[in-house]
Tab-separated table of C-alpha atoms and ligand atoms in Angstrom:
chain	number	residue	atom	x	y	z
A	792	MET	CA	-22.604	11.381	-12.540
A	793	LYS	CA	-24.518	9.582	-9.835
A	794	THR	CA	-22.512	7.269	-7.574
A	795	THR	CA	-25.563	5.093	-6.897
A	796	GLU	CA	-26.185	4.515	-10.621
A	797	ILE	CA	-22.579	3.693	-11.461
A	798	MET	CA	-22.288	1.417	-8.433
A	799	ALA	CA	-25.489	-0.427	-9.381
A	800	ARG	CA	-24.037	-1.090	-12.837
A	801	LEU	CA	-20.698	-2.284	-11.448
A	802	GLN	CA	-22.414	-4.460	-8.832
A	803	ALA	CA	-24.470	-6.167	-11.539
A	804	LYS	CA	-21.367	-6.675	-13.670
A	805	TYR	CA	-18.933	-7.801	-10.943
A	806	PRO	CA	-21.191	-9.166	-8.161
A	807	THR	CA	-18.426	-11.115	-6.391
A	808	GLU	CA	-15.724	-8.427	-6.465
A	809	LYS	CA	-16.283	-7.003	-2.973
A	810	GLU	CA	-12.959	-5.232	-2.383
A	811	TYR	CA	-13.020	-3.629	-5.824
A	812	LEU	CA	-16.595	-2.369	-5.345
A	813	GLN	CA	-15.713	-1.031	-1.875
A	814	ALA	CA	-12.713	0.924	-3.211
A	815	VAL	CA	-14.663	2.388	-6.136
A	816	GLN	CA	-17.615	3.359	-3.926
A	817	GLU	CA	-15.340	5.289	-1.537
A	818	VAL	CA	-13.735	7.276	-4.345
A	819	LEU	CA	-16.960	8.016	-6.242
A	820	GLU	CA	-18.723	9.237	-3.084
A	821	SER	CA	-15.858	11.648	-2.456
A	822	ILE	CA	-15.619	13.066	-5.962
A	823	GLU	CA	-19.285	13.207	-7.008
A	824	GLU	CA	-19.831	16.867	-6.158
A	825	VAL	CA	-16.628	18.137	-7.791
A	826	TYR	CA	-17.125	15.895	-10.831
A	827	ASN	CA	-20.563	17.304	-11.461
A	828	GLN	CA	-19.120	20.814	-11.587
A	829	HIS	CA	-17.129	19.741	-14.677
A	830	PRO	CA	-19.450	18.941	-17.620
A	831	GLU	CA	-16.363	18.161	-19.747
A	832	PHE	CA	-15.638	15.132	-17.495
A	833	GLU	CA	-19.177	13.869	-17.963
A	834	LYS	CA	-18.988	14.372	-21.743
A	835	ALA	CA	-15.749	12.364	-21.983
A	836	LYS	CA	-17.216	9.660	-19.675
A	837	ILE	CA	-14.143	9.937	-17.468
A	838	VAL	CA	-15.594	7.972	-14.537
A	839	GLU	CA	-16.924	5.140	-16.684
A	840	ARG	CA	-13.445	4.765	-18.217
A	841	LEU	CA	-11.519	5.237	-14.976
A	842	VAL	CA	-13.258	2.467	-13.020
A	843	GLU	CA	-12.214	-0.224	-15.526
A	844	PRO	CA	-8.586	-1.403	-15.711
A	845	ASP	CA	-6.831	-0.843	-19.055
A	846	ARG	CA	-6.056	-4.588	-19.155
A	847	ILE	CA	-5.551	-7.644	-16.940
A	848	PHE	CA	-3.024	-10.392	-17.633
A	849	THR	CA	-3.748	-13.792	-16.055
A	850	PHE	CA	-1.276	-16.656	-16.236
A	851	ARG	CA	-0.544	-20.092	-14.820
A	852	VAL	CA	2.573	-20.433	-12.659
A	853	THR	CA	3.859	-23.975	-12.233
A	854	TRP	CA	6.803	-24.790	-9.985
A	855	ILE	CA	8.248	-27.734	-8.028
A	856	ASP	CA	8.238	-27.777	-4.201
A	857	ASP	CA	10.930	-29.218	-1.902
A	858	ASN	CA	9.226	-32.638	-1.938
A	859	GLY	CA	9.533	-32.791	-5.720
A	860	GLU	CA	5.805	-32.243	-6.169
A	861	VAL	CA	4.424	-30.080	-8.955
A	862	GLN	CA	2.471	-27.040	-7.724
A	863	THR	CA	0.275	-24.721	-9.769
A	864	ASN	CA	-0.742	-21.161	-8.850
A	865	LEU	CA	-2.320	-18.273	-10.720
A	866	GLY	CA	-0.439	-15.076	-11.520
A	867	TYR	CA	-1.865	-11.686	-12.485
A	868	ARG	CA	-0.897	-8.190	-13.555
A	869	VAL	CA	-3.632	-5.553	-13.555
A	870	GLN	CA	-2.547	-2.510	-15.592
A	871	PHE	CA	-5.109	-0.050	-14.369
A	872	ASN	CA	-4.395	3.395	-15.742
A	873	SER	CA	-1.439	5.013	-17.523
A	874	ALA	CA	-2.790	8.527	-18.083
A	875	ILE	CA	-0.020	10.218	-16.093
A	876	GLY	CA	2.887	7.796	-16.550
A	877	PRO	CA	3.960	4.164	-16.990
A	878	TYR	CA	2.100	1.532	-14.962
A	879	LYS	CA	3.537	1.317	-11.453
A	880	GLY	CA	2.569	-0.757	-8.427
A	881	GLY	CA	3.508	-3.730	-6.310
A	882	LEU	CA	3.171	-7.491	-6.500
A	883	ARG	CA	1.291	-9.300	-3.729
A	884	PHE	CA	1.879	-12.971	-2.919
A	885	HIS	CA	-0.865	-14.152	-0.579
A	886	LYS	CA	-3.201	-17.122	-0.563
A	887	ALA	CA	-6.259	-14.825	-0.680
A	888	VAL	CA	-5.202	-12.964	-3.862
A	889	THR	CA	-8.016	-12.719	-6.438
A	890	PRO	CA	-8.617	-10.448	-9.444
A	891	SER	CA	-10.981	-8.415	-7.229
A	892	MET	CA	-8.216	-7.768	-4.692
A	893	LEU	CA	-5.756	-6.728	-7.383
A	894	LYS	CA	-8.342	-4.562	-9.137
A	895	PHE	CA	-9.032	-2.692	-5.883
A	896	LEU	CA	-5.307	-2.280	-5.294
A	897	GLY	CA	-4.654	-1.124	-8.878
A	898	PHE	CA	-7.515	1.373	-8.654
A	899	GLU	CA	-6.195	2.776	-5.353
A	900	GLN	CA	-2.677	2.847	-6.756
A	901	THR	CA	-3.795	5.075	-9.646
A	902	PHE	CA	-4.882	7.853	-7.246
A	903	LYS	CA	-2.061	7.271	-4.779
A	904	ASN	CA	0.558	7.569	-7.502
A	905	ALA	CA	-1.109	10.762	-8.731
A	906	LEU	CA	-0.752	12.221	-5.216
A	907	THR	CA	3.012	11.582	-5.102
A	908	THR	CA	3.643	14.475	-7.548
A	909	LEU	CA	5.585	12.000	-9.763
A	910	PRO	CA	4.536	10.797	-13.242
A	911	MET	CA	3.403	7.230	-12.515
A	912	GLY	CA	0.266	5.375	-13.622
A	913	GLY	CA	-1.418	2.686	-11.507
A	914	ALA	CA	-1.029	-1.121	-11.557
A	915	LYS	CA	-0.939	-4.105	-9.248
A	916	GLY	CA	-0.123	-7.769	-9.605
A	917	GLY	CA	0.582	-10.915	-7.717
A	918	SER	CA	-0.383	-14.486	-7.097
A	919	ASP	CA	-2.398	-16.741	-4.809
A	920	PHE	CA	0.941	-18.384	-3.879
A	921	ASP	CA	1.148	-18.642	-0.068
A	922	PRO	CA	4.674	-17.851	1.208
A	923	VAL	CA	3.826	-19.048	4.757
A	924	GLY	CA	5.959	-22.067	5.628
A	925	LYS	CA	7.877	-22.049	2.314
A	926	SER	CA	11.655	-22.556	2.183
A	927	ASN	CA	14.022	-20.070	0.593
A	928	ALA	CA	14.529	-22.433	-2.369
A	929	GLU	CA	10.768	-22.740	-2.877
A	930	ILE	CA	10.390	-18.955	-2.834
A	931	MET	CA	13.145	-18.689	-5.456
A	932	ARG	CA	11.644	-21.330	-7.728
A	933	PHE	CA	8.212	-19.742	-7.488
A	934	CYS	CA	9.563	-16.239	-8.259
A	935	GLN	CA	11.446	-17.573	-11.286
A	936	ALA	CA	8.370	-19.375	-12.619
A	937	PHE	CA	6.259	-16.253	-12.027
A	938	MET	CA	8.708	-14.053	-13.953
A	939	LEU	CA	8.769	-16.527	-16.840
A	940	GLU	CA	5.298	-15.193	-17.692
A	941	LEU	CA	5.350	-11.675	-16.223
A	942	TRP	CA	8.419	-10.468	-18.115
A	943	ARG	CA	6.520	-10.015	-21.368
A	944	CYS	CA	4.056	-7.603	-19.713
A	945	ILE	CA	6.595	-5.245	-18.109
A	946	GLY	CA	9.426	-2.880	-19.026
A	947	PRO	CA	11.167	0.213	-17.620
A	948	ASP	CA	9.005	2.622	-19.655
A	949	GLN	CA	5.935	0.396	-19.685
A	950	ASP	CA	5.190	-1.200	-16.329
A	951	ILE	CA	7.468	-1.281	-13.275
A	952	PRO	CA	6.420	-3.685	-10.499
A	953	ALA	CA	7.686	-3.600	-6.897
A	954	GLY	CA	6.929	-5.388	-3.623
A	955	ASP	CA	3.754	-5.562	-1.565
A	956	VAL	CA	2.447	-8.085	1.002
A	957	GLY	CA	4.565	-11.262	0.684
A	958	VAL	CA	7.067	-9.661	-1.702
A	959	GLY	CA	10.133	-7.976	-0.173
A	960	GLY	CA	13.781	-7.474	-1.096
A	961	ARG	CA	14.482	-11.216	-1.344
A	962	GLU	CA	11.637	-11.839	-3.804
A	963	ILE	CA	12.514	-8.743	-5.879
A	964	GLY	CA	16.053	-10.168	-6.134
A	965	PHE	CA	14.834	-13.533	-7.451
A	966	LEU	CA	12.381	-11.841	-9.832
A	967	ASN	CA	14.994	-9.431	-11.151
A	968	GLY	CA	17.552	-12.225	-11.652
A	969	MET	CA	15.128	-14.138	-13.859
A	970	TYR	CA	14.063	-10.985	-15.731
A	971	GLN	CA	17.688	-10.179	-16.677
A	972	LYS	CA	18.206	-13.737	-17.887
A	973	LEU	CA	15.096	-13.660	-20.068
A	974	ALA	CA	15.467	-10.114	-21.417
A	975	ARG	CA	19.252	-10.399	-21.956
A	976	GLU	CA	19.514	-6.729	-21.111
A	977	TYR	CA	20.471	-5.117	-17.852
A	978	HIS	CA	17.371	-3.010	-17.339
A	979	THR	CA	18.062	-1.575	-13.901
A	980	GLY	CA	14.700	0.133	-13.892
A	981	VAL	CA	12.252	-2.718	-14.527
A	982	LEU	CA	11.532	-3.438	-10.858
A	983	THR	CA	11.877	-1.210	-7.808
A	984	GLY	CA	12.797	-2.201	-4.276
A	985	LYS	CA	16.047	-3.647	-5.602
A	986	GLY	CA	19.122	-4.307	-3.459
A	987	ALA	CA	21.387	-1.331	-2.800
A	988	THR	CA	24.289	-2.856	-4.769
A	989	TRP	CA	22.265	-3.506	-7.963
A	990	GLY	CA	20.284	-0.347	-8.577
A	991	GLY	CA	18.070	-0.092	-5.506
A	992	SER	CA	17.489	3.224	-3.790
A	993	ILE	CA	18.801	3.817	-0.311
A	994	LEU	CA	15.819	4.113	2.077
A	995	ARG	CA	13.318	2.299	-0.220
A	996	PRO	CA	12.811	-0.483	2.396
A	997	GLU	CA	12.058	2.091	5.101
A	998	ALA	CA	10.148	4.514	2.858
A	999	THR	CA	6.524	3.414	3.347
A	1000	GLY	CA	6.799	3.454	7.139
A	1001	PHE	CA	8.915	6.623	7.280
A	1002	GLY	CA	6.592	8.432	4.872
A	1003	ALA	CA	3.556	7.364	6.923
A	1004	LEU	CA	5.051	8.895	10.047
A	1005	TYR	CA	6.003	12.121	8.221
A	1006	PHE	CA	2.406	12.369	7.028
A	1007	THR	CA	1.136	11.671	10.566
A	1008	GLN	CA	3.387	14.445	11.886
A	1009	HIS	CA	1.898	16.961	9.432
A	1010	LEU	CA	-1.634	15.847	10.267
A	1011	LEU	CA	-0.974	16.208	14.002
A	1012	GLU	CA	0.672	19.589	13.526
A	1013	LYS	CA	-2.341	20.835	11.547
A	1014	ALA	CA	-4.583	19.689	14.423
A	1015	GLY	CA	-2.331	21.432	16.981
A	1016	LYS	CA	-0.962	18.189	18.417
A	1017	ASP	CA	2.427	16.540	18.869
A	1018	ILE	CA	3.622	12.944	18.527
A	1019	VAL	CA	6.193	13.028	21.342
A	1020	GLY	CA	5.305	10.641	24.177
A	1021	LYS	CA	2.160	9.344	22.430
A	1022	LYS	CA	1.281	5.650	22.591
A	1023	VAL	CA	1.014	3.889	19.240
A	1024	ALA	CA	-0.455	0.509	18.234
A	1025	LEU	CA	0.443	-1.015	14.918
A	1026	SER	CA	-0.532	-4.199	13.154
A	1027	GLY	CA	1.796	-6.492	11.275
A	1028	PHE	CA	5.540	-7.046	11.454
A	1029	GLY	CA	6.502	-6.851	7.782
A	1030	ASN	CA	8.509	-4.229	6.017
A	1031	VAL	CA	5.885	-1.483	6.419
A	1032	ALA	CA	5.312	-2.010	10.168
A	1033	TRP	CA	9.092	-2.201	10.665
A	1034	GLY	CA	9.652	1.191	8.982
A	1035	ALA	CA	6.727	2.730	10.872
A	1036	ALA	CA	7.980	1.422	14.244
A	1037	THR	CA	11.507	2.698	13.532
A	1038	LYS	CA	10.382	6.228	12.665
A	1039	ALA	CA	7.678	6.409	15.387
A	1040	ARG	CA	10.333	5.608	17.990
A	1041	GLU	CA	12.792	8.072	16.451
A	1042	LEU	CA	10.179	10.837	16.635
A	1043	GLY	CA	9.587	10.173	20.336
A	1044	ALA	CA	6.410	8.056	20.240
A	1045	LYS	CA	6.053	4.790	22.160
A	1046	VAL	CA	4.984	1.720	20.143
A	1047	VAL	CA	3.149	-0.389	22.744
A	1048	ALA	CA	1.471	-2.989	20.530
A	1049	ILE	CA	2.232	-5.025	17.417
A	1050	SER	CA	0.011	-7.781	16.109
A	1051	GLY	CA	-0.080	-10.703	13.673
A	1052	PRO	CA	-2.602	-13.234	12.442
A	1053	ASP	CA	-2.106	-15.234	15.673
A	1054	GLY	CA	-2.715	-12.385	18.191
A	1055	VAL	CA	-1.154	-9.288	19.738
A	1056	CYS	CA	2.031	-8.498	21.661
A	1057	HIS	CA	1.597	-5.808	24.330
A	1058	ILE	CA	4.862	-3.960	24.936
A	1059	PRO	CA	4.081	-1.681	27.923
A	1060	GLU	CA	7.494	0.059	28.015
A	1061	GLY	CA	7.586	0.619	24.253
A	1062	ILE	CA	9.365	-1.214	21.455
A	1063	THR	CA	13.202	-1.179	21.534
A	1064	PRO	CA	15.637	-1.092	18.583
A	1065	GLU	CA	16.495	-4.794	19.201
A	1066	MET	CA	12.817	-5.692	18.973
A	1067	ILE	CA	12.428	-3.647	15.783
A	1068	ASP	CA	15.398	-5.519	14.249
A	1069	TYR	CA	13.820	-8.798	15.300
A	1070	MET	CA	10.678	-7.966	13.292
A	1071	LEU	CA	12.764	-8.551	10.147
A	1072	ASP	CA	13.798	-12.035	11.330
A	1073	MET	CA	10.175	-12.825	12.147
A	1074	ARG	CA	9.085	-11.867	8.639
A	1075	ALA	CA	11.972	-13.685	6.920
A	1076	SER	CA	11.168	-16.909	8.834
A	1077	ASN	CA	7.847	-17.158	6.906
A	1078	ARG	CA	6.212	-18.419	10.153
A	1079	ASN	CA	3.854	-15.419	10.254
A	1080	LYS	CA	3.596	-15.517	14.071
A	1081	VAL	CA	3.848	-12.394	16.252
A	1082	GLU	CA	4.115	-14.642	19.325
A	1083	ASP	CA	7.785	-15.119	18.350
A	1084	MET	CA	8.437	-11.596	19.707
A	1085	ALA	CA	7.191	-12.586	23.191
A	1086	VAL	CA	9.248	-15.788	23.075
A	1087	LYS	CA	12.398	-13.823	22.188
A	1088	PHE	CA	11.768	-10.939	24.648
A	1089	PRO	CA	9.771	-12.596	27.488
A	1090	ASP	CA	10.247	-9.709	29.964
A	1091	LYS	CA	9.202	-6.977	27.510
A	1092	ALA	CA	6.488	-8.327	25.173
A	1093	PHE	CA	3.337	-10.115	26.373
A	1094	PHE	CA	1.360	-12.182	23.889
A	1095	THR	CA	-2.413	-12.687	23.853
A	1096	ALA	CA	-3.767	-15.135	21.285
A	1097	GLY	CA	-6.696	-14.128	19.077
A	1098	LYS	CA	-6.617	-10.393	19.961
A	1099	LYS	CA	-5.858	-7.479	17.644
A	1100	ALA	CA	-3.557	-4.489	18.227
A	1101	TRP	CA	-6.748	-2.415	18.507
A	1102	SER	CA	-7.554	-3.938	21.916
A	1103	ILE	CA	-4.587	-2.133	23.563
A	1104	PRO	CA	-5.227	1.438	24.891
A	1105	VAL	CA	-3.305	3.943	22.723
A	1106	ASP	CA	-3.425	7.501	21.344
A	1107	ILE	CA	-2.663	6.606	17.728
A	1108	ALA	CA	-3.600	3.504	15.700
A	1109	LEU	CA	-1.559	2.604	12.617
A	1110	PRO	CA	-2.974	-0.336	10.632
A	1111	CYS	CA	0.026	-1.650	8.651
A	1112	ALA	CA	-1.073	-5.133	7.554
A	1113	PHE	CA	-3.988	-5.868	5.192
A	1114	GLN	CA	-7.190	-4.443	3.760
A	1115	ASN	CA	-10.232	-4.303	6.040
A	1116	GLU	CA	-8.167	-5.256	9.073
A	1117	LEU	CA	-9.854	-2.649	11.314
A	1118	SER	CA	-13.643	-3.094	11.723
A	1119	GLU	CA	-16.272	-0.742	13.136
A	1120	ASP	CA	-16.184	-2.696	16.429
A	1121	ASP	CA	-12.401	-2.282	16.546
A	1122	ALA	CA	-12.836	1.471	15.946
A	1123	LYS	CA	-15.336	1.642	18.840
A	1124	GLU	CA	-12.972	-0.251	21.141
A	1125	LEU	CA	-10.043	2.012	20.202
A	1126	VAL	CA	-12.058	5.186	20.813
A	1127	ALA	CA	-13.516	3.853	24.095
A	1128	ASN	CA	-9.910	3.255	25.222
A	1129	GLY	CA	-8.877	6.845	24.431
A	1130	CYS	CA	-7.557	6.642	20.848
A	1131	TRP	CA	-7.924	9.962	18.965
A	1132	CYS	CA	-6.035	9.389	15.703
A	1133	CYS	CA	-5.880	6.639	13.078
A	1134	CYS	CA	-3.632	6.830	10.039
A	1135	GLU	CA	-4.167	3.949	7.628
A	1136	VAL	CA	-0.779	2.666	6.493
A	1137	SER	CA	-2.099	-0.509	4.826
A	1138	ASN	CA	-4.138	-0.128	1.629
A	1139	MET	CA	-7.837	0.245	2.612
A	1140	GLY	CA	-6.959	-1.016	6.109
A	1141	CYS	CA	-10.202	0.260	7.662
A	1142	GLN	CA	-13.666	-1.041	6.859
A	1143	PRO	CA	-16.158	1.669	5.751
A	1144	GLY	CA	-18.010	1.408	9.115
A	1145	ALA	CA	-14.757	2.115	10.978
A	1146	ILE	CA	-13.990	5.181	8.832
A	1147	HIS	CA	-17.496	6.575	9.371
A	1148	TYR	CA	-17.249	5.920	13.119
A	1149	PHE	CA	-13.908	7.747	13.324
A	1150	GLN	CA	-15.153	10.660	11.231
A	1151	ASN	CA	-18.472	10.985	13.093
A	1152	ASN	CA	-16.685	11.005	16.450
A	1153	GLY	CA	-14.111	13.685	15.645
A	1154	ILE	CA	-11.196	11.230	15.454
A	1155	LEU	CA	-8.354	12.337	13.166
A	1156	PHE	CA	-8.364	9.889	10.262
A	1157	ALA	CA	-6.328	9.685	7.042
A	1158	PRO	CA	-6.590	7.064	4.264
A	1159	GLY	CA	-3.877	4.696	3.027
A	1160	LYS	CA	-3.570	6.236	-0.409
A	1161	ALA	CA	-2.212	9.417	1.197
A	1162	VAL	CA	-0.486	7.970	4.274
A	1163	ASN	CA	1.417	5.116	2.595
A	1164	ALA	CA	2.300	6.871	-0.667
A	1165	GLY	CA	5.910	7.346	0.502
A	1166	GLY	CA	6.657	3.760	-0.564
A	1167	VAL	CA	5.722	4.133	-4.193
A	1168	ALA	CA	7.076	7.699	-4.209
A	1169	THR	CA	10.494	6.363	-3.262
A	1170	SER	CA	10.092	3.724	-5.982
A	1171	GLY	CA	9.634	6.711	-8.305
A	1172	LEU	CA	12.847	8.176	-6.915
A	1173	GLU	CA	14.551	4.819	-7.544
A	1174	MET	CA	13.380	4.982	-11.184
A	1175	THR	CA	14.843	8.479	-11.532
A	1176	GLN	CA	18.200	7.350	-10.128
A	1177	ASN	CA	18.203	4.298	-12.454
A	1178	ALA	CA	17.376	6.390	-15.513
A	1179	ALA	CA	20.204	8.805	-14.690
A	1180	HIS	CA	22.594	5.966	-13.660
A	1181	ILE	CA	23.296	7.590	-10.311
A	1182	SER	CA	22.701	6.932	-6.599
A	1183	TRP	CA	21.559	9.531	-4.134
A	1184	SER	CA	22.615	9.590	-0.488
A	1185	ALA	CA	20.191	8.646	2.306
A	1186	GLN	CA	19.889	12.347	3.149
A	1187	GLU	CA	18.929	13.283	-0.405
A	1188	VAL	CA	16.281	10.544	-0.614
A	1189	ASP	CA	14.914	11.344	2.850
A	1190	ASP	CA	14.668	15.077	2.046
A	1191	LYS	CA	12.755	14.311	-1.155
A	1192	LEU	CA	10.464	11.831	0.645
A	1193	HIS	CA	9.787	14.431	3.329
A	1194	TRP	CA	8.918	17.048	0.735
A	1195	ILE	CA	6.596	14.641	-1.109
A	1196	MET	CA	4.707	13.680	2.080
A	1197	GLN	CA	4.306	17.352	2.954
A	1198	SER	CA	2.970	18.036	-0.514
A	1199	ILE	CA	0.487	15.131	-0.260
A	1200	HIS	CA	-0.698	16.563	3.046
A	1201	GLU	CA	-1.123	19.997	1.447
A	1202	GLN	CA	-3.189	18.515	-1.408
A	1203	CYS	CA	-5.476	16.802	1.153
A	1204	VAL	CA	-5.917	20.093	3.002
A	1205	LYS	CA	-6.588	21.978	-0.255
A	1206	TYR	CA	-9.384	19.661	-1.385
A	1207	GLY	CA	-10.615	18.317	1.975
A	1208	THR	CA	-10.994	21.331	4.291
A	1209	ARG	CA	-14.492	21.445	5.811
A	1210	PRO	CA	-16.334	24.730	6.500
A	1211	ASP	CA	-15.348	24.450	10.186
A	1212	GLY	CA	-11.628	24.335	9.238
A	1213	THR	CA	-11.094	20.647	10.055
A	1214	VAL	CA	-9.892	18.357	7.243
A	1215	ASP	CA	-11.683	15.403	5.633
A	1216	TYR	CA	-8.549	13.572	4.496
A	1217	VAL	CA	-10.529	10.872	2.656
A	1218	LYS	CA	-12.258	13.430	0.482
A	1219	GLY	CA	-9.120	15.540	0.096
A	1220	ALA	CA	-6.942	12.636	-1.067
A	1221	ASN	CA	-9.580	11.239	-3.419
A	1222	ILE	CA	-10.383	14.564	-5.082
A	1223	ALA	CA	-6.722	15.592	-5.454
A	1224	GLY	CA	-5.745	12.230	-7.011
A	1225	PHE	CA	-8.829	12.139	-9.226
A	1226	MET	CA	-8.439	15.691	-10.606
A	1227	LYS	CA	-4.903	14.994	-11.786
A	1228	VAL	CA	-5.774	11.715	-13.528
A	1229	ALA	CA	-9.054	13.049	-14.991
A	1230	GLU	CA	-7.403	16.130	-16.475
A	1231	ALA	CA	-4.631	13.998	-18.010
A	1232	MET	CA	-7.221	11.664	-19.551
A	1233	LEU	CA	-9.205	14.577	-20.925
A	1234	GLU	CA	-6.191	16.213	-22.543
A	1235	GLN	CA	-5.147	12.964	-24.245
A	1236	GLY	CA	-8.447	12.291	-25.948
A	1237	VAL	CA	-10.741	9.298	-26.095
A	1238	ILE	CA	-8.435	6.273	-26.234
B	2443	LIG	N1	3.031	-1.927	-2.854
B	2443	LIG	C1	3.345	-0.571	-2.516
B	2443	LIG	C2	2.089	0.270	-2.551
B	2443	LIG	O1	1.032	-0.231	-2.199
B	2443	LIG	C3	4.510	-0.019	-3.314
B	2443	LIG	C4	4.322	-0.025	-4.807
B	2443	LIG	C5	5.564	0.414	-5.598
B	2443	LIG	O2	6.569	0.784	-5.001
B	2443	LIG	O3	5.468	0.349	-6.826
B	2443	LIG	O4	2.077	1.426	-2.854
């Protein structure tokens, strides 16, 4: 297998699908050497099969807004790979959603889910519906219209969606309500991220952020460092950033910056529990403005329009918002200001130039598919509880999440340790995820 040859073919076939090509390139570069040591992979054309989704559903979603006007959006479900388990992955509602974005996310999800140690295949879905500025009633009507099509593609042993950007507990509630009505069966396990009273797992809302910080702790420990007293910048103020801020604070770090599409809030004394709670109100308002934090806490948070979290001097950067949100220039600015660690919490949060800059300058860096896997892992734990008709305590879920993040870290170390003893977490995560999926595909024949 030659990465350059496969990429040339994919580029010719999907010339406009930038995010998808970027995600595939990163994985193929990492696995090329190991892959070529396994002639059985080459014979079964594992890579050629693995880079294409199993299937993509596309559907029209029509709904009526608060002014009585008819609106039409597109909905998608990309079922990428089910070699190790049923399709599993979130739904993203964002105006920029395209098949390319969902293909990249489904591809990443396949390897991420393999890293969790749980039997889950990879998928992703969503819509170009823009939740910004929408009322609660509009969100409900859109979710219901979306499920009217999606329900035929999913099932508890087939494909289990969850949240992602623009889809949180409220949206999962509306989606699940419509699914039950259509299916006429109480399938508790058809979506994850459900409410705690109707089959949701305790700690699922916090899990992505908590897991990211557990992973960061292991990475720091391996490098002989400690998180206590360290300054942290994070982007976004959704569910993931909220969980990350909560756990970072609990572990003794100081979150001094959060950002949004409008700019950054500098919080010199560190984020407080009241401010962390307020992040949830900011997200639920659908205003998508981080400036609201500075308006609410004028003596603690200071807003600068048009700047990113990466302009604030910190030790650790945690991108928690969107793909490609941290550029090479941002990486240079962070490092010039003293940053020495970046753990990607968003999916593909760093541009390739930023990753290379971090790696070439000895900055500790770990990719989203390892760092943020605690979210989908806890979805897997929710599926287990649903299948057994039981609920675990917060302690039980947290212990399992902790163990899973430790195991993901160990897999990265196993496959990513360089001759000098440092760890290439990108390579480690990609090879570990790939080996599991490739072996499962091989054992199940050419299908
Ligand atoms: N959207 C999340 C992710 O990127 C969670 C997916 C899930 O829980 O299925 O992994």
